[in-house]
mmCIF file of C-alpha atoms and ligand atoms in Angstrom:
data_model
loop_
_atom_site.group_PDB
_atom_site.id
_atom_site.type_symbol
_atom_site.label_atom_id
_atom_site.label_comp_id
_atom_site.label_asym_id
_atom_site.label_seq_id
_atom_site.Cartn_x
_atom_site.Cartn_y
_atom_site.Cartn_z
ATOM 1 C CA MET A 1 30.673 -9.472 10.615
ATOM 2 C CA THR A 2 27.577 -11.460 9.594
ATOM 3 C CA GLY A 3 25.372 -9.653 7.247
ATOM 4 C CA TRP A 4 21.688 -9.603 7.145
ATOM 5 C CA LEU A 5 18.667 -8.270 5.324
ATOM 6 C CA ARG A 6 15.639 -6.637 6.787
ATOM 7 C CA VAL A 7 12.685 -5.643 4.511
ATOM 8 C CA VAL A 8 11.219 -2.999 6.522
ATOM 9 C CA GLY A 9 7.483 -1.569 6.312
ATOM 10 C CA LEU A 10 7.732 2.078 7.830
ATOM 11 C CA GLY A 11 3.829 2.353 8.139
ATOM 12 C CA PRO A 12 1.635 5.013 6.469
ATOM 13 C CA GLY A 13 3.638 8.072 7.620
ATOM 14 C CA ASP A 14 2.959 8.913 11.334
ATOM 15 C CA ALA A 15 6.004 7.659 13.171
ATOM 16 C CA ALA A 16 3.616 6.483 15.999
ATOM 17 C CA MET A 17 2.497 3.952 13.477
ATOM 18 C CA GLN A 18 5.766 2.400 12.885
ATOM 19 C CA THR A 19 6.472 -0.694 14.912
ATOM 20 C CA PRO A 20 9.210 -0.992 17.531
ATOM 21 C CA GLN A 21 10.748 -3.991 15.505
ATOM 22 C CA ALA A 22 10.928 -1.657 12.429
ATOM 23 C CA THR A 23 12.457 0.977 14.383
ATOM 24 C CA ASP A 24 15.030 -1.516 15.785
ATOM 25 C CA ALA A 25 15.925 -2.889 12.482
ATOM 26 C CA LEU A 26 16.501 0.603 11.040
ATOM 27 C CA ALA A 27 18.675 1.494 14.074
ATOM 28 C CA ALA A 28 20.820 -1.761 13.665
ATOM 29 C CA ALA A 29 21.314 -1.397 10.071
ATOM 30 C CA THR A 30 24.754 -0.342 8.539
ATOM 31 C CA ASP A 31 22.971 0.456 5.165
ATOM 32 C CA LEU A 32 19.440 1.763 4.413
ATOM 33 C CA ILE A 33 18.165 1.259 0.870
ATOM 34 C CA GLY A 34 15.001 2.637 -0.660
ATOM 35 C CA TYR A 35 13.024 5.126 -2.627
ATOM 36 C CA MET A 36 14.210 8.558 -1.547
ATOM 37 C CA THR A 37 10.835 9.696 -0.395
ATOM 38 C CA TYR A 38 10.648 6.577 2.022
ATOM 39 C CA LEU A 39 14.174 7.133 3.275
ATOM 40 C CA ASP A 40 13.709 10.638 4.040
ATOM 41 C CA ARG A 41 11.369 9.445 6.776
ATOM 42 C CA VAL A 42 14.048 7.481 8.517
ATOM 43 C CA PRO A 43 16.037 9.826 10.927
ATOM 44 C CA PRO A 44 19.891 10.027 9.899
ATOM 45 C CA ARG A 45 22.313 7.989 12.119
ATOM 46 C CA PRO A 46 26.034 8.738 12.128
ATOM 47 C CA GLY A 47 28.120 5.933 10.215
ATOM 48 C CA GLN A 48 24.800 4.575 8.287
ATOM 49 C CA ALA A 49 25.079 4.626 4.603
ATOM 50 C CA ARG A 50 21.944 5.607 2.900
ATOM 51 C CA HIS A 51 21.316 4.311 -0.843
ATOM 52 C CA ALA A 52 18.553 6.288 -2.284
ATOM 53 C CA SER A 53 16.889 5.360 -5.593
ATOM 54 C CA ASP A 54 14.267 6.267 -7.980
ATOM 55 C CA ASN A 55 10.864 4.384 -7.560
ATOM 56 C CA ARG A 56 11.346 2.350 -10.700
ATOM 57 C CA VAL A 57 14.332 0.401 -10.059
ATOM 58 C CA GLU A 58 12.874 -2.113 -7.490
ATOM 59 C CA LEU A 59 14.719 -5.163 -8.887
ATOM 60 C CA ASP A 60 18.137 -3.410 -9.144
ATOM 61 C CA ARG A 61 17.661 -2.133 -5.585
ATOM 62 C CA ALA A 62 16.801 -5.572 -4.212
ATOM 63 C CA ARG A 63 19.933 -7.182 -5.965
ATOM 64 C CA HIS A 64 22.116 -4.238 -4.510
ATOM 65 C CA ALA A 65 20.743 -5.175 -0.945
ATOM 66 C CA LEU A 66 21.494 -8.662 -1.135
ATOM 67 C CA THR A 67 24.726 -8.079 -2.563
ATOM 68 C CA LEU A 68 25.620 -5.719 0.341
ATOM 69 C CA ALA A 69 24.104 -8.384 2.907
ATOM 70 C CA ALA A 70 26.197 -11.184 1.266
ATOM 71 C CA GLY A 71 29.296 -9.113 1.761
ATOM 72 C CA GLY A 72 28.553 -8.687 5.415
ATOM 73 C CA ALA A 73 26.564 -5.679 5.691
ATOM 74 C CA ARG A 74 23.297 -5.230 7.866
ATOM 75 C CA VAL A 75 20.931 -3.895 5.287
ATOM 76 C CA ALA A 76 17.413 -2.469 5.839
ATOM 77 C CA VAL A 77 15.493 -2.049 2.630
ATOM 78 C CA VAL A 78 12.614 0.230 3.346
ATOM 79 C CA SER A 79 8.949 0.448 2.062
ATOM 80 C CA SER A 80 5.986 2.519 3.004
ATOM 81 C CA GLY A 81 3.161 0.764 4.708
ATOM 82 C CA ASP A 82 3.700 -2.898 4.826
ATOM 83 C CA ALA A 83 6.826 -4.100 3.168
ATOM 84 C CA GLY A 84 4.910 -7.091 1.477
ATOM 85 C CA VAL A 85 1.887 -5.158 0.059
ATOM 86 C CA PHE A 86 2.792 -3.796 -3.451
ATOM 87 C CA ALA A 87 6.199 -3.248 -2.214
ATOM 88 C CA MET A 88 9.990 -4.263 -1.970
ATOM 89 C CA ALA A 89 9.627 -7.784 -0.342
ATOM 90 C CA SER A 90 8.498 -9.216 -3.502
ATOM 91 C CA ALA A 91 11.122 -7.530 -5.414
ATOM 92 C CA VAL A 92 13.698 -8.918 -2.821
ATOM 93 C CA PHE A 93 12.480 -12.536 -3.186
ATOM 94 C CA GLU A 94 12.294 -12.400 -7.049
ATOM 95 C CA ALA A 95 16.030 -11.247 -6.885
ATOM 96 C CA LEU A 96 16.984 -13.967 -4.455
ATOM 97 C CA GLU A 97 15.317 -16.639 -6.335
ATOM 98 C CA ALA A 98 17.142 -15.596 -9.535
ATOM 99 C CA GLY A 99 20.534 -14.978 -7.837
ATOM 100 C CA PRO A 100 23.621 -16.949 -6.744
ATOM 101 C CA PRO A 101 22.628 -19.943 -4.622
ATOM 102 C CA GLU A 102 24.556 -18.484 -1.521
ATOM 103 C CA TRP A 103 21.886 -15.908 -1.270
ATOM 104 C CA ARG A 104 19.621 -18.524 0.037
ATOM 105 C CA THR A 105 21.475 -18.942 3.201
ATOM 106 C CA LEU A 106 21.322 -15.240 4.093
ATOM 107 C CA ASP A 107 19.677 -14.022 6.980
ATOM 108 C CA VAL A 108 16.484 -12.462 5.528
ATOM 109 C CA GLN A 109 13.557 -11.028 7.454
ATOM 110 C CA VAL A 110 10.435 -9.115 6.475
ATOM 111 C CA VAL A 111 9.407 -6.775 9.253
ATOM 112 C CA PRO A 112 5.655 -5.968 8.670
ATOM 113 C CA GLY A 113 3.980 -2.421 9.016
ATOM 114 C CA ILE A 114 0.846 -0.937 8.974
ATOM 115 C CA SER A 115 -0.490 -1.011 5.415
ATOM 116 C CA ALA A 116 -2.271 2.126 4.007
ATOM 117 C CA MET A 117 -5.583 0.284 3.650
ATOM 118 C CA PHE A 118 -5.614 -0.659 7.307
ATOM 119 C CA ALA A 119 -4.761 3.002 8.414
ATOM 120 C CA ALA A 120 -7.368 4.356 6.125
ATOM 121 C CA ALA A 121 -10.007 1.838 7.220
ATOM 122 C CA ALA A 122 -9.285 2.715 10.905
ATOM 123 C CA ARG A 123 -9.963 6.592 10.154
ATOM 124 C CA LEU A 124 -13.278 5.657 8.555
ATOM 125 C CA GLY A 125 -14.592 3.061 10.981
ATOM 126 C CA ALA A 126 -14.504 -0.522 9.866
ATOM 127 C CA PRO A 127 -15.119 -0.800 6.104
ATOM 128 C CA LEU A 128 -13.057 -3.786 5.933
ATOM 129 C CA GLY A 129 -14.858 -5.848 8.337
ATOM 130 C CA HIS A 130 -16.181 -8.372 5.973
ATOM 131 C CA ASP A 131 -14.530 -9.818 2.955
ATOM 132 C CA PHE A 132 -12.161 -7.656 1.110
ATOM 133 C CA CYS A 133 -9.330 -7.479 -1.288
ATOM 134 C CA ALA A 134 -6.563 -5.062 -2.358
ATOM 135 C CA ILE A 135 -5.828 -4.302 -5.862
ATOM 136 C CA SER A 136 -3.038 -2.263 -7.507
ATOM 137 C CA LEU A 137 -4.610 -0.055 -10.114
ATOM 138 C CA SER A 138 -1.222 0.501 -11.709
ATOM 139 C CA ASP A 139 -0.781 -0.970 -15.238
ATOM 140 C CA ASN A 140 3.040 -0.684 -15.136
ATOM 141 C CA LEU A 141 3.446 -4.216 -13.766
ATOM 142 C CA LYS A 142 0.434 -6.057 -15.384
ATOM 143 C CA PRO A 143 -1.745 -5.336 -18.368
ATOM 144 C CA TRP A 144 -4.762 -3.060 -18.270
ATOM 145 C CA PRO A 145 -7.221 -5.484 -19.219
ATOM 146 C CA VAL A 146 -6.154 -7.744 -16.255
ATOM 147 C CA VAL A 147 -6.587 -4.833 -13.837
ATOM 148 C CA LEU A 148 -10.193 -4.411 -15.329
ATOM 149 C CA HIS A 149 -10.940 -8.011 -15.081
ATOM 150 C CA ARG A 150 -9.848 -8.459 -11.566
ATOM 151 C CA LEU A 151 -11.677 -5.221 -10.374
ATOM 152 C CA THR A 152 -15.090 -6.086 -12.003
ATOM 153 C CA THR A 153 -14.855 -9.649 -10.928
ATOM 154 C CA VAL A 154 -14.178 -8.908 -7.261
ATOM 155 C CA ALA A 155 -16.846 -6.149 -7.312
ATOM 156 C CA ALA A 156 -19.459 -8.343 -8.775
ATOM 157 C CA ALA A 157 -18.687 -11.023 -6.026
ATOM 158 C CA GLY A 158 -19.430 -8.481 -3.243
ATOM 159 C CA PHE A 159 -15.871 -7.782 -2.009
ATOM 160 C CA THR A 160 -14.890 -4.365 -0.513
ATOM 161 C CA ILE A 161 -11.798 -3.078 -2.491
ATOM 162 C CA ALA A 162 -8.778 -1.235 -1.396
ATOM 163 C CA LEU A 163 -7.538 0.361 -4.351
ATOM 164 C CA TYR A 164 -3.533 1.243 -4.333
ATOM 165 C CA ASN A 165 -1.668 3.121 -6.848
ATOM 166 C CA ALA A 166 -4.978 4.600 -8.024
ATOM 167 C CA ALA A 167 -3.410 7.567 -9.766
ATOM 168 C CA SER A 168 -0.311 9.366 -10.474
ATOM 169 C CA ARG A 169 0.921 11.851 -13.001
ATOM 170 C CA ALA A 170 1.881 9.310 -15.386
ATOM 171 C CA ARG A 171 -1.403 7.371 -14.944
ATOM 172 C CA PRO A 172 -4.038 10.025 -15.201
ATOM 173 C CA TRP A 173 -6.968 8.225 -16.550
ATOM 174 C CA GLN A 174 -7.109 4.698 -15.083
ATOM 175 C CA LEU A 175 -9.177 5.464 -12.082
ATOM 176 C CA GLY A 176 -11.774 7.182 -14.260
ATOM 177 C CA ALA A 177 -12.067 4.094 -16.470
ATOM 178 C CA ALA A 178 -12.108 1.809 -13.480
ATOM 179 C CA LEU A 179 -15.035 3.759 -11.892
ATOM 180 C CA ASP A 180 -16.788 3.609 -15.368
ATOM 181 C CA ALA A 181 -16.356 -0.100 -15.479
ATOM 182 C CA LEU A 182 -17.779 -0.516 -11.964
ATOM 183 C CA ARG A 183 -21.018 1.504 -12.672
ATOM 184 C CA PRO A 184 -22.888 -1.208 -14.579
ATOM 185 C CA ILE A 185 -22.125 -3.588 -11.726
ATOM 186 C CA LEU A 186 -22.696 -1.829 -8.380
ATOM 187 C CA PRO A 187 -25.432 0.491 -7.322
ATOM 188 C CA GLY A 188 -24.787 4.198 -7.739
ATOM 189 C CA CYS A 189 -25.047 4.954 -3.811
ATOM 190 C CA THR A 190 -22.141 2.403 -3.350
ATOM 191 C CA PRO A 191 -19.707 4.353 -1.111
ATOM 192 C CA ILE A 192 -16.362 5.473 -2.506
ATOM 193 C CA VAL A 193 -13.715 7.020 -0.199
ATOM 194 C CA PHE A 194 -10.750 8.913 -1.259
ATOM 195 C CA ALA A 195 -8.239 8.512 1.716
ATOM 196 C CA THR A 196 -4.956 10.647 0.970
ATOM 197 C CA ALA A 197 -1.942 10.729 3.000
ATOM 198 C CA VAL A 198 -3.532 9.209 6.042
ATOM 199 C CA SER A 199 -1.676 9.746 9.334
ATOM 200 C CA ARG A 200 0.438 12.425 7.680
ATOM 201 C CA PRO A 201 -0.085 16.365 8.359
ATOM 202 C CA GLU A 202 -1.655 16.617 4.897
ATOM 203 C CA GLU A 203 -4.228 13.865 5.436
ATOM 204 C CA ALA A 204 -7.450 14.520 3.459
ATOM 205 C CA ILE A 205 -10.669 12.221 3.409
ATOM 206 C CA THR A 206 -13.214 12.730 0.733
ATOM 207 C CA LEU A 207 -16.525 10.754 0.708
ATOM 208 C CA ALA A 208 -18.513 10.242 -2.385
ATOM 209 C CA THR A 209 -20.623 7.614 -4.176
ATOM 210 C CA LEU A 210 -20.088 5.648 -7.320
ATOM 211 C CA ALA A 211 -22.650 7.934 -9.126
ATOM 212 C CA ASP A 212 -20.702 11.093 -8.288
ATOM 213 C CA ALA A 213 -17.176 10.175 -7.545
ATOM 214 C CA ASP A 214 -14.438 12.390 -9.078
ATOM 215 C CA PRO A 215 -11.408 10.585 -10.142
ATOM 216 C CA ALA A 216 -9.449 14.169 -9.771
ATOM 217 C CA CYS A 217 -9.770 13.572 -5.872
ATOM 218 C CA ALA A 218 -7.119 10.905 -6.084
ATOM 219 C CA ASP A 219 -3.301 11.448 -6.308
ATOM 220 C CA MET A 220 -0.223 9.074 -5.776
ATOM 221 C CA ARG A 221 -0.777 9.379 -1.963
ATOM 222 C CA THR A 222 -4.517 8.165 -2.181
ATOM 223 C CA LEU A 223 -6.058 4.888 -1.146
ATOM 224 C CA VAL A 224 -9.490 4.656 -2.703
ATOM 225 C CA LEU A 225 -11.878 2.523 -0.972
ATOM 226 C CA ILE A 226 -14.636 1.126 -2.955
ATOM 227 C CA GLY A 227 -17.730 -0.243 -0.794
ATOM 228 C CA THR A 228 -20.352 -2.761 -1.451
ATOM 229 C CA ALA A 229 -24.062 -2.645 -1.613
ATOM 230 C CA ALA A 230 -24.021 -3.846 2.102
ATOM 231 C CA THR A 231 -21.425 -1.090 3.161
ATOM 232 C CA ARG A 232 -23.401 0.976 6.005
ATOM 233 C CA LEU A 233 -22.908 4.791 6.825
ATOM 234 C CA ILE A 234 -23.758 6.181 10.300
ATOM 235 C CA ASP A 235 -24.529 9.871 10.144
ATOM 236 C CA ARG A 236 -23.129 11.952 12.972
ATOM 237 C CA PRO A 237 -23.961 15.616 13.522
ATOM 238 C CA GLY A 238 -21.176 17.945 12.197
ATOM 239 C CA GLN A 239 -18.747 15.028 11.610
ATOM 240 C CA ARG A 240 -17.932 12.714 8.715
ATOM 241 C CA PRO A 241 -20.172 9.488 8.984
ATOM 242 C CA TRP A 242 -18.845 6.376 10.388
ATOM 243 C CA ILE A 243 -18.387 3.667 7.413
ATOM 244 C CA TYR A 244 -18.314 -0.060 8.223
ATOM 245 C CA ALA A 245 -19.066 -3.421 6.697
ATOM 246 C CA PRO A 246 -21.610 -5.517 8.572
ATOM 247 C CA ARG A 247 -19.955 -8.773 9.869
ATOM 248 C CA SER A 248 -22.516 -10.983 8.476
ATOM 249 C CA HIS A 249 -23.846 -11.650 4.767
ATOM 250 C CA PRO A 250 -26.592 -10.929 4.211
ATOM 251 C CA PRO A 251 -26.492 -8.250 6.857
ATOM 252 C CA ALA A 252 -28.723 -8.402 9.937
ATOM 253 C CA ALA A 253 -31.273 -5.445 10.014
ATOM 254 C CA PRO A 254 -29.787 -2.170 11.564
HETATM 255 N N1 SAH B 1 3.382 -1.019 0.705
HETATM 256 C C1 SAH B 1 2.464 0.160 0.876
HETATM 257 C C2 SAH B 1 1.909 0.384 -0.656
HETATM 258 C C3 SAH B 1 2.766 0.924 -1.690
HETATM 259 S S1 SAH B 1 2.094 1.083 -3.107
HETATM 260 C C4 SAH B 1 1.559 -0.138 1.946
HETATM 261 O O1 SAH B 1 1.246 -1.216 2.395
HETATM 262 O O2 SAH B 1 0.613 0.840 2.314
HETATM 263 C C5 SAH B 1 1.816 2.961 -2.971
HETATM 264 C C6 SAH B 1 0.333 3.340 -2.826
HETATM 265 O O3 SAH B 1 -0.027 3.198 -1.492
HETATM 266 C C7 SAH B 1 -0.053 4.774 -2.915
HETATM 267 O O4 SAH B 1 -0.277 5.069 -4.343
HETATM 268 C C8 SAH B 1 -1.409 4.917 -2.107
HETATM 269 O O5 SAH B 1 -2.308 4.127 -2.942
HETATM 270 C C9 SAH B 1 -0.958 3.913 -1.060
HETATM 271 N N2 SAH B 1 -0.683 4.603 0.134
HETATM 272 C C10 SAH B 1 0.495 4.833 0.682
HETATM 273 N N3 SAH B 1 0.661 5.484 1.985
HETATM 274 C C11 SAH B 1 -0.648 6.181 2.038
HETATM 275 C C12 SAH B 1 -1.117 6.847 2.879
HETATM 276 N N4 SAH B 1 -0.371 7.446 4.002
HETATM 277 N N5 SAH B 1 -2.330 7.186 2.761
HETATM 278 C C13 SAH B 1 -3.113 6.858 1.738
HETATM 279 N N6 SAH B 1 -2.725 5.892 0.764
HETATM 280 C C14 SAH B 1 -1.408 5.587 0.942
#
């Protein structure tokens, strides 16, 4: 048997947002590897081995996957959203680069998925329609001063920001500190959106401004979107306003 490795993005939660290519890779795998919460989203198949692990052991998980594939297994490593956005694909390549030379000849493919920022943006309108960037607020893998420097630099440069890993029980203060760092840079009326568990039954979306944003609105399932001075809101009777970024800069008059 010839082994392979697929690094599969499962999308934001709703099964309808998982690509057919991802579904096919999961169905063809002999072994599934991933954080247990994500593995729970994959329906069990008879004869398929599932290796669930804690969220913090990404490199071990990647080495395990490569070792199994080198031994002939068909291995799917799963991530939520897109596998390459703050997710397992980088861990797999880090392990592969540092690993035995024969790993470089393995059949490895990254299967893309809908990242949380795209699922959240689609719910809101088109807030990522002009220049934007994605930042992970987690200081587990980079020092906090680097996080703050990147955040304030891109905000000053006019990027819309998709903030991943905005909060968790182990990182309760970082989002408040990040918003405080942005207040001298962006107008108080800058839209801030807390998009939690997008596409899942418990989805919740809260609109705020930089002046009044409450960091307690975010948990580990929340994507925080930070607009710019150019972000537009279109009011709608009885419904959440549409939010969009004009396509041109400076924006044409509405
Ligand atoms: N690879 C994933 C991101 C993993 S990092 C992707 O491309 O989406 C984990 C972070 O992603 C969470 O802390 C949260 O900020 C965000 N996230 C993941 N799923 C989400 C969802 N359904 N709704 C909102 N944010 C989500």
